[in-house]
Short mmCIF file of C-alpha atoms (C1' of nucleotides) in Angstrom, two decimals:
data_model
loop_
_atom_site.label_atom_id
_atom_site.label_comp_id
_atom_site.label_asym_id
_atom_site.label_seq_id
_atom_site.Cartn_x
_atom_site.Cartn_y
_atom_site.Cartn_z
CA MET A 1 -15.57 -6.59 -15.24
CA LYS A 2 -13.87 -4.01 -17.42
CA LEU A 3 -11.78 -1.54 -15.49
CA GLU A 4 -13.56 1.37 -17.17
CA GLU A 5 -16.83 0.32 -15.53
CA GLU A 6 -15.28 -0.49 -12.17
CA ILE A 7 -13.85 2.96 -11.68
CA LYS A 8 -16.46 4.72 -13.84
CA GLN A 9 -13.93 6.14 -16.26
CA LYS A 10 -15.06 6.49 -19.88
CA GLU A 11 -11.77 5.65 -21.52
CA PHE A 12 -8.01 5.68 -21.08
CA LYS A 13 -5.54 7.67 -23.11
CA SER A 14 -3.69 4.52 -24.11
CA GLU A 15 -3.42 0.82 -23.31
CA TYR A 16 -0.22 1.65 -21.41
CA ASN A 17 -2.05 4.17 -19.27
CA LYS A 18 -4.84 1.65 -18.66
CA ALA A 19 -2.31 -1.05 -17.76
CA VAL A 20 -0.72 1.06 -15.02
CA VAL A 21 -4.11 1.81 -13.50
CA ASN A 22 -5.29 -1.77 -14.03
CA LEU A 23 -2.30 -3.19 -12.14
CA HIS A 24 -2.91 -0.88 -9.18
CA PHE A 25 -6.60 -1.70 -9.17
CA THR A 26 -6.16 -5.46 -9.47
CA GLN A 27 -3.53 -5.54 -6.72
CA SER A 28 -5.87 -3.57 -4.46
CA TYR A 29 -8.61 -6.12 -5.23
CA LEU A 30 -6.30 -8.99 -4.26
CA ILE A 31 -4.91 -7.46 -1.10
CA THR A 32 -8.35 -6.58 0.21
CA PHE A 33 -9.43 -10.22 0.06
CA GLN A 34 -6.07 -11.47 1.32
CA ALA A 35 -6.19 -9.20 4.35
CA ARG A 36 -9.63 -10.58 5.24
CA LEU A 37 -8.29 -14.12 4.90
CA PHE A 38 -5.35 -13.47 7.21
CA LYS A 39 -7.16 -11.33 9.74
CA PRO A 40 -8.71 -14.18 11.81
CA HIS A 41 -5.19 -15.59 12.17
CA GLY A 42 -3.82 -12.31 13.53
CA VAL A 43 -1.31 -11.58 10.78
CA SER A 44 -1.22 -9.05 7.96
CA PRO A 45 -0.35 -9.96 4.35
CA GLU A 46 3.20 -8.62 4.71
CA GLN A 47 3.73 -10.42 8.02
CA TYR A 48 2.59 -13.63 6.32
CA ASN A 49 5.06 -12.98 3.52
CA VAL A 50 7.95 -12.59 5.97
CA LEU A 51 6.90 -15.80 7.71
CA ARG A 52 7.01 -17.63 4.37
CA ILE A 53 10.50 -16.30 3.74
CA LEU A 54 11.58 -17.53 7.17
CA ARG A 55 10.09 -20.97 6.53
CA GLY A 56 11.89 -21.10 3.20
CA HIS A 57 15.18 -21.01 5.13
CA HIS A 58 14.22 -23.04 8.15
CA PRO A 59 16.01 -24.46 10.08
CA GLU A 60 18.77 -22.02 9.01
CA PRO A 61 18.37 -18.48 10.34
CA ILE A 62 18.27 -15.53 7.94
CA THR A 63 19.38 -11.93 8.50
CA VAL A 64 17.13 -8.89 8.38
CA SER A 65 18.77 -7.63 5.18
CA SER A 66 18.22 -10.99 3.43
CA ILE A 67 14.56 -10.82 4.39
CA GLN A 68 14.40 -7.33 2.94
CA GLU A 69 15.82 -8.56 -0.40
CA ARG A 70 13.16 -11.23 -0.65
CA MET A 71 10.26 -9.03 0.31
CA LEU A 72 7.74 -7.82 -2.23
CA ASN A 73 8.15 -4.21 -1.20
CA LYS A 74 11.86 -3.60 -1.39
CA MET A 75 11.70 -0.26 0.37
CA SER A 76 9.68 -1.53 3.26
CA ASN A 77 10.95 -2.15 6.69
CA ALA A 78 11.88 -5.68 7.55
CA SER A 79 13.05 -4.92 11.08
CA ARG A 80 9.69 -3.59 12.18
CA LEU A 81 7.85 -6.54 10.65
CA VAL A 82 10.19 -8.97 12.40
CA GLU A 83 9.50 -7.12 15.65
CA LYS A 84 5.76 -7.69 15.16
CA LEU A 85 6.29 -11.39 14.51
CA LYS A 86 8.48 -11.68 17.58
CA GLN A 87 5.82 -10.04 19.75
CA LYS A 88 3.38 -12.70 18.54
CA GLY A 89 5.84 -15.51 19.26
CA LEU A 90 6.08 -16.44 15.58
CA ALA A 91 9.75 -15.56 15.10
CA GLU A 92 12.94 -15.33 17.13
CA ARG A 93 15.81 -12.88 17.02
CA LYS A 94 19.40 -13.76 17.88
CA GLU A 95 22.62 -11.80 17.60
CA CYS A 96 24.75 -13.20 14.79
CA PRO A 97 28.01 -14.49 16.31
CA SER A 98 30.20 -13.85 13.25
CA ASP A 99 29.05 -10.26 12.74
CA ARG A 100 27.53 -8.46 15.67
CA ARG A 101 25.82 -5.92 13.44
CA GLN A 102 23.63 -8.62 11.97
CA VAL A 103 20.61 -10.23 13.57
CA ASP A 104 19.69 -13.84 12.85
CA ILE A 105 15.97 -14.47 12.54
CA THR A 106 14.31 -17.88 12.75
CA ILE A 107 10.70 -18.98 12.59
CA THR A 108 9.37 -20.62 15.76
CA SER A 109 7.37 -23.84 15.89
CA LYS A 110 4.33 -21.69 16.58
CA GLY A 111 5.09 -19.84 13.34
CA LEU A 112 5.42 -23.11 11.44
CA ASP A 113 2.11 -24.31 12.86
CA LEU A 114 0.36 -21.15 11.73
CA LEU A 115 1.73 -21.47 8.19
CA GLY A 116 0.72 -25.12 8.15
CA GLN A 117 -2.84 -24.18 9.02
CA LEU A 118 -2.87 -21.49 6.34
CA ASP A 119 -1.36 -23.51 3.47
CA GLU A 120 -4.51 -25.23 2.27
CA GLU A 121 -6.62 -22.15 2.79
CA ILE A 122 -4.21 -20.00 0.75
CA LYS A 123 -4.04 -22.55 -2.05
CA ASN A 124 -7.81 -22.52 -2.40
CA PHE A 125 -7.87 -18.76 -2.11
CA ASN A 126 -5.33 -18.30 -4.92
CA HIS A 127 -7.36 -20.50 -7.24
CA SER A 128 -10.70 -18.89 -6.44
CA ILE A 129 -9.60 -15.25 -6.52
CA ILE A 130 -8.05 -15.56 -9.99
CA LYS A 131 -10.78 -16.23 -12.50
CA LEU A 132 -8.50 -17.47 -15.27
CA ASP A 133 -7.73 -20.93 -16.58
CA GLU A 134 -4.31 -22.55 -16.31
CA SER A 135 -2.99 -21.33 -19.66
CA GLU A 136 -4.22 -17.79 -19.10
CA VAL A 137 -2.50 -17.53 -15.71
CA LYS A 138 0.71 -18.72 -17.28
CA GLN A 139 0.33 -16.06 -19.96
CA LEU A 140 -0.30 -13.41 -17.30
CA ASN A 141 2.83 -14.39 -15.38
CA ASP A 142 4.93 -14.24 -18.53
CA LEU A 143 3.58 -10.81 -19.41
CA LEU A 144 4.25 -9.46 -15.91
CA ASP A 145 7.79 -10.87 -15.90
CA LYS A 146 8.42 -9.29 -19.30
CA LEU A 147 6.76 -5.98 -18.34
CA ARG A 148 9.41 -5.25 -15.70
CA GLY A 149 12.18 -5.84 -18.20
CA MET B 1 13.34 -10.58 -15.10
CA LYS B 2 11.62 -13.68 -13.80
CA LEU B 3 9.90 -13.17 -10.47
CA GLU B 4 11.68 -16.22 -9.03
CA GLU B 5 15.04 -14.47 -9.45
CA GLU B 6 13.83 -11.08 -8.28
CA ILE B 7 12.66 -12.35 -4.93
CA LYS B 8 15.14 -15.25 -4.79
CA GLN B 9 12.45 -17.89 -4.54
CA LYS B 10 13.19 -21.23 -6.17
CA GLU B 11 9.69 -22.00 -7.37
CA PHE B 12 6.02 -21.43 -6.73
CA LYS B 13 3.48 -24.04 -5.78
CA SER B 14 1.33 -23.17 -8.80
CA GLU B 15 0.94 -20.56 -11.50
CA TYR B 16 -1.99 -19.17 -9.48
CA ASN B 17 0.23 -18.75 -6.45
CA LYS B 18 2.88 -17.09 -8.57
CA ALA B 19 0.30 -14.79 -10.17
CA VAL B 20 -0.85 -13.44 -6.80
CA VAL B 21 2.74 -12.72 -5.76
CA ASN B 22 3.61 -11.39 -9.21
CA LEU B 23 0.78 -8.88 -9.14
CA HIS B 24 1.84 -7.56 -5.74
CA PHE B 25 5.46 -7.36 -6.82
CA THR B 26 4.74 -5.65 -10.14
CA GLN B 27 2.44 -3.10 -8.54
CA SER B 28 5.11 -2.33 -5.97
CA TYR B 29 7.60 -1.85 -8.81
CA LEU B 30 5.24 0.60 -10.52
CA ILE B 31 4.30 2.60 -7.47
CA THR B 32 7.91 3.07 -6.41
CA PHE B 33 8.74 4.75 -9.72
CA GLN B 34 5.47 6.67 -9.77
CA ALA B 35 6.07 8.07 -6.31
CA ARG B 36 9.50 9.34 -7.40
CA LEU B 37 7.93 10.96 -10.45
CA PHE B 38 5.30 12.78 -8.40
CA LYS B 39 7.50 13.72 -5.47
CA PRO B 40 9.10 16.85 -7.00
CA HIS B 41 5.56 18.12 -7.65
CA GLY B 42 4.55 17.66 -4.02
CA VAL B 43 1.78 15.09 -4.53
CA SER B 44 1.54 11.39 -3.82
CA PRO B 45 0.23 8.83 -6.33
CA GLU B 46 -3.18 8.68 -4.63
CA GLN B 47 -3.44 12.46 -4.43
CA TYR B 48 -2.69 12.59 -8.16
CA ASN B 49 -5.39 10.03 -8.78
CA VAL B 50 -7.97 12.11 -6.90
CA LEU B 51 -6.91 15.21 -8.84
CA ARG B 52 -7.50 13.31 -12.11
CA ILE B 53 -10.95 12.30 -10.93
CA LEU B 54 -11.71 15.95 -10.11
CA ARG B 55 -10.50 17.09 -13.53
CA GLY B 56 -12.67 14.44 -15.17
CA HIS B 57 -15.71 16.23 -13.77
CA HIS B 58 -14.55 19.80 -14.04
CA PRO B 59 -16.19 22.31 -14.07
CA GLU B 60 -18.89 20.31 -12.27
CA PRO B 61 -18.16 19.58 -8.61
CA ILE B 62 -18.16 16.02 -7.32
CA THR B 63 -19.00 14.70 -3.87
CA VAL B 64 -16.61 12.86 -1.57
CA SER B 65 -18.50 9.59 -1.97
CA SER B 66 -18.36 9.80 -5.77
CA ILE B 67 -14.60 10.30 -5.52
CA GLN B 68 -14.43 7.24 -3.29
CA GLU B 69 -16.27 5.13 -5.89
CA ARG B 70 -13.80 6.13 -8.58
CA MET B 71 -10.69 5.59 -6.50
CA LEU B 72 -8.41 2.62 -7.00
CA ASN B 73 -8.55 1.66 -3.37
CA LYS B 74 -12.21 1.46 -2.54
CA MET B 75 -11.66 1.21 1.18
CA SER B 76 -9.41 4.19 1.35
CA ASN B 77 -10.30 7.53 2.69
CA ALA B 78 -11.32 10.15 0.21
CA SER B 79 -12.07 12.83 2.79
CA ARG B 80 -8.53 12.86 4.14
CA LEU B 81 -7.03 12.97 0.65
CA VAL B 82 -9.30 15.88 -0.27
CA GLU B 83 -8.17 17.65 2.89
CA LYS B 84 -4.52 17.29 1.78
CA LEU B 85 -5.33 18.67 -1.66
CA LYS B 86 -7.19 21.59 -0.12
CA GLN B 87 -4.22 22.42 2.11
CA LYS B 88 -2.07 22.61 -1.01
CA GLY B 89 -4.59 24.84 -2.79
CA LEU B 90 -5.28 22.19 -5.45
CA ALA B 91 -8.94 21.56 -4.56
CA GLU B 92 -11.86 23.39 -2.99
CA ARG B 93 -14.59 22.21 -0.68
CA LYS B 94 -18.12 23.64 -0.62
CA GLU B 95 -21.24 22.60 1.23
CA CYS B 96 -23.72 21.08 -1.18
CA PRO B 97 -26.88 23.28 -1.18
CA SER B 98 -29.35 20.51 -1.99
CA ASP B 99 -28.06 18.09 0.67
CA ARG B 100 -26.15 19.58 3.56
CA ARG B 101 -24.54 16.23 4.43
CA GLN B 102 -22.67 16.24 1.15
CA VAL B 103 -19.57 18.23 0.30
CA ASP B 104 -18.93 19.42 -3.25
CA ILE B 105 -15.31 19.23 -4.31
CA THR B 106 -13.83 21.06 -7.29
CA ILE B 107 -10.33 21.28 -8.67
CA THR B 108 -8.75 24.74 -8.57
CA SER B 109 -6.93 26.39 -11.47
CA LYS B 110 -3.72 25.65 -9.60
CA GLY B 111 -4.70 21.98 -9.59
CA LEU B 112 -5.46 22.07 -13.32
CA ASP B 113 -2.08 23.70 -13.97
CA LEU B 114 -0.30 20.98 -12.04
CA LEU B 115 -2.06 18.20 -13.97
CA GLY B 116 -1.27 20.02 -17.22
CA GLN B 117 2.42 20.01 -16.33
CA LEU B 118 2.30 16.34 -15.42
CA ASP B 119 0.36 15.05 -18.45
CA GLU B 120 3.25 14.71 -20.87
CA GLU B 121 5.57 13.40 -18.18
CA ILE B 122 3.09 10.69 -17.15
CA LYS B 123 2.44 9.65 -20.70
CA ASN B 124 6.16 9.08 -21.30
CA PHE B 125 6.45 7.38 -17.95
CA ASN B 126 3.65 4.91 -18.70
CA HIS B 127 5.27 3.92 -21.97
CA SER B 128 8.76 3.57 -20.57
CA ILE B 129 7.89 1.70 -17.38
CA ILE B 130 5.95 -1.02 -19.24
CA LYS B 131 8.32 -2.97 -21.40
CA LEU B 132 5.70 -4.58 -23.60
CA ASP B 133 4.57 -3.86 -27.15
CA GLU B 134 1.11 -2.58 -28.01
CA SER B 135 -0.48 -6.01 -28.53
CA GLU B 136 1.02 -7.43 -25.34
CA VAL B 137 -0.30 -4.53 -23.23
CA LYS B 138 -3.74 -5.06 -24.69
CA GLN B 139 -3.49 -8.76 -23.81
CA LEU B 140 -2.41 -7.89 -20.26
CA ASN B 141 -5.37 -5.55 -19.79
CA ASP B 142 -7.79 -8.19 -21.05
CA LEU B 143 -6.33 -10.80 -18.70
CA LEU B 144 -6.52 -8.46 -15.70
CA ASP B 145 -10.12 -7.50 -16.51
CA LYS B 146 -11.01 -11.19 -16.81
CA LEU B 147 -9.06 -12.18 -13.68
CA ARG B 148 -11.34 -10.11 -11.43
CA GLY B 149 -14.41 -11.80 -12.89
"C1'" DA C 1 -44.96 14.90 13.63
"C1'" DG C 2 -41.95 11.53 16.03
"C1'" DA C 3 -39.06 7.45 15.99
"C1'" DC C 4 -35.84 4.93 13.48
"C1'" DA C 5 -33.05 3.58 9.79
"C1'" DT C 6 -30.04 5.29 6.17
"C1'" DT C 7 -26.66 8.20 4.10
"C1'" DA C 8 -22.53 11.40 3.79
"C1'" DT C 9 -18.64 12.72 5.85
"C1'" DA C 10 -15.18 12.85 9.41
"C1'" DT C 11 -12.20 10.88 12.86
"C1'" DG C 12 -9.59 7.38 15.68
"C1'" DT C 13 -6.43 3.45 15.65
"C1'" DA C 14 -3.43 -0.17 13.83
"C1'" DT C 15 -0.66 -1.46 10.09
"C1'" DA C 16 2.37 -0.67 6.29
"C1'" DT C 17 5.24 2.12 2.94
"C1'" DA C 18 8.92 5.42 1.73
"C1'" DC C 19 12.58 7.78 2.92
"C1'" DA C 20 15.94 10.09 5.96
"C1'" DT C 21 18.82 9.59 9.57
"C1'" DA C 22 21.17 7.64 13.71
"C1'" DC C 23 24.09 4.27 15.76
"C1'" DA C 24 27.14 0.45 16.31
"C1'" DT C 25 30.15 -2.69 14.05
"C1'" DT C 26 33.15 -4.08 10.58
"C1'" DT C 27 36.28 -3.26 6.75
"C1'" DG C 28 39.99 -1.24 4.36
"C1'" DG C 29 43.58 2.29 3.29
"C1'" DG C 30 47.41 4.83 5.01
"C1'" DC D 1 47.26 0.36 14.42
"C1'" DC D 2 44.04 4.25 13.52
"C1'" DC D 3 40.72 6.79 11.03
"C1'" DA D 4 37.31 6.97 7.50
"C1'" DA D 5 34.10 4.63 4.69
"C1'" DA D 6 30.84 1.03 4.31
"C1'" DT D 7 27.43 -2.05 6.22
"C1'" DG D 8 23.48 -3.81 9.14
"C1'" DT D 9 19.87 -2.58 11.88
"C1'" DA D 10 16.80 0.48 14.21
"C1'" DT D 11 14.05 4.59 14.56
"C1'" DG D 12 11.56 9.01 13.31
"C1'" DT D 13 8.19 11.20 10.31
"C1'" DA D 14 4.82 11.68 6.59
"C1'" DT D 15 1.60 9.31 3.85
"C1'" DA D 16 -1.76 5.84 2.90
"C1'" DT D 17 -4.80 1.70 3.85
"C1'" DA D 18 -8.37 -0.84 6.43
"C1'" DC D 19 -11.74 -0.82 9.45
"C1'" DA D 20 -14.65 0.78 13.37
"C1'" DT D 21 -17.14 4.32 15.09
"C1'" DA D 22 -19.08 9.11 15.62
"C1'" DT D 23 -22.00 12.85 14.09
"C1'" DA D 24 -25.11 15.36 11.46
"C1'" DA D 25 -28.58 15.47 7.88
"C1'" DT D 26 -32.05 13.18 5.31
"C1'" DG D 27 -35.64 9.78 4.28
"C1'" DT D 28 -39.39 6.72 5.73
"C1'" DC D 29 -42.94 4.45 8.26
"C1'" DT D 30 -46.78 4.75 11.18
#
DNA sequence: AGACATTATATGTATATACATACATTTGGG
DNA sequence: CCCAAATGTATGTATATACATATAATGTCT
């Protein structure tokens, strides 16, 4: 549905103005459905994202600052998210021997199991939530990559 | 820059998977810069959005639930945002005479002044933050509108 | 009119973001 | 080697989101 109808706004001052609002609105649409998907599994979308980053490095550990770099929200707070995952038994924290300021984080087997369960579900979700065909999605990704310069 | 480089991920399982991540990442990119733009003026991005909704109806008042419908995050909390705006003298609250459950909200002249100051700044911001030409932005908006079905 | 559902708003709680700041450890210059 | 700067992590505070629930006012059915 056109954004103008969704938020009951007659028109936008420019396509650029509409695009900024459209990106916020579409992301909100996605995250609402994602949160509902993750909720029965006891993790939030950002916690899931950190788990995926951990799995990407498994069995090597990864430091908190490296997690931060790979997160979608750069200014967020990796250490608090790791703490949440640890409380749920999905991740482990260990002091880094070579630099005692750093903390090595690894995903646990429980964490890997959870991701394994979610993989198929997420794949189906991604296809069903995005009502575009293969070439359109590709086009969208290219435009977003270009948008950020 | 390609999303893969920005979040140091080698590849995505599908374009659909990438698109979901790309939308989150791009929105985060936008909101970070927007927040910095608004900060000197003492309002957050969502507070600004509510102010724009109020101006769109001025001089008519608008109820809290109508604000909610027009907000980007449908599940958010219009009444708390209105409270913040009231504390800053940017909006007023009045009991609706025809239905005492409802609350009529109007933007104050101070609120209109603030938006007036911001208008030009936002317009320039929207153009500079989106590094696409006119036809590409149009294409992006069409894809986003179609994506949500 | 009385009982009950519905609607409009407000509030409580958990999570996350954004930013400032604190603290310990490491690094590097003198 | 010692002190200052830089780095890695944690924490404090304000804001916002997501959802459940509370409360008052209104509408509806009999």
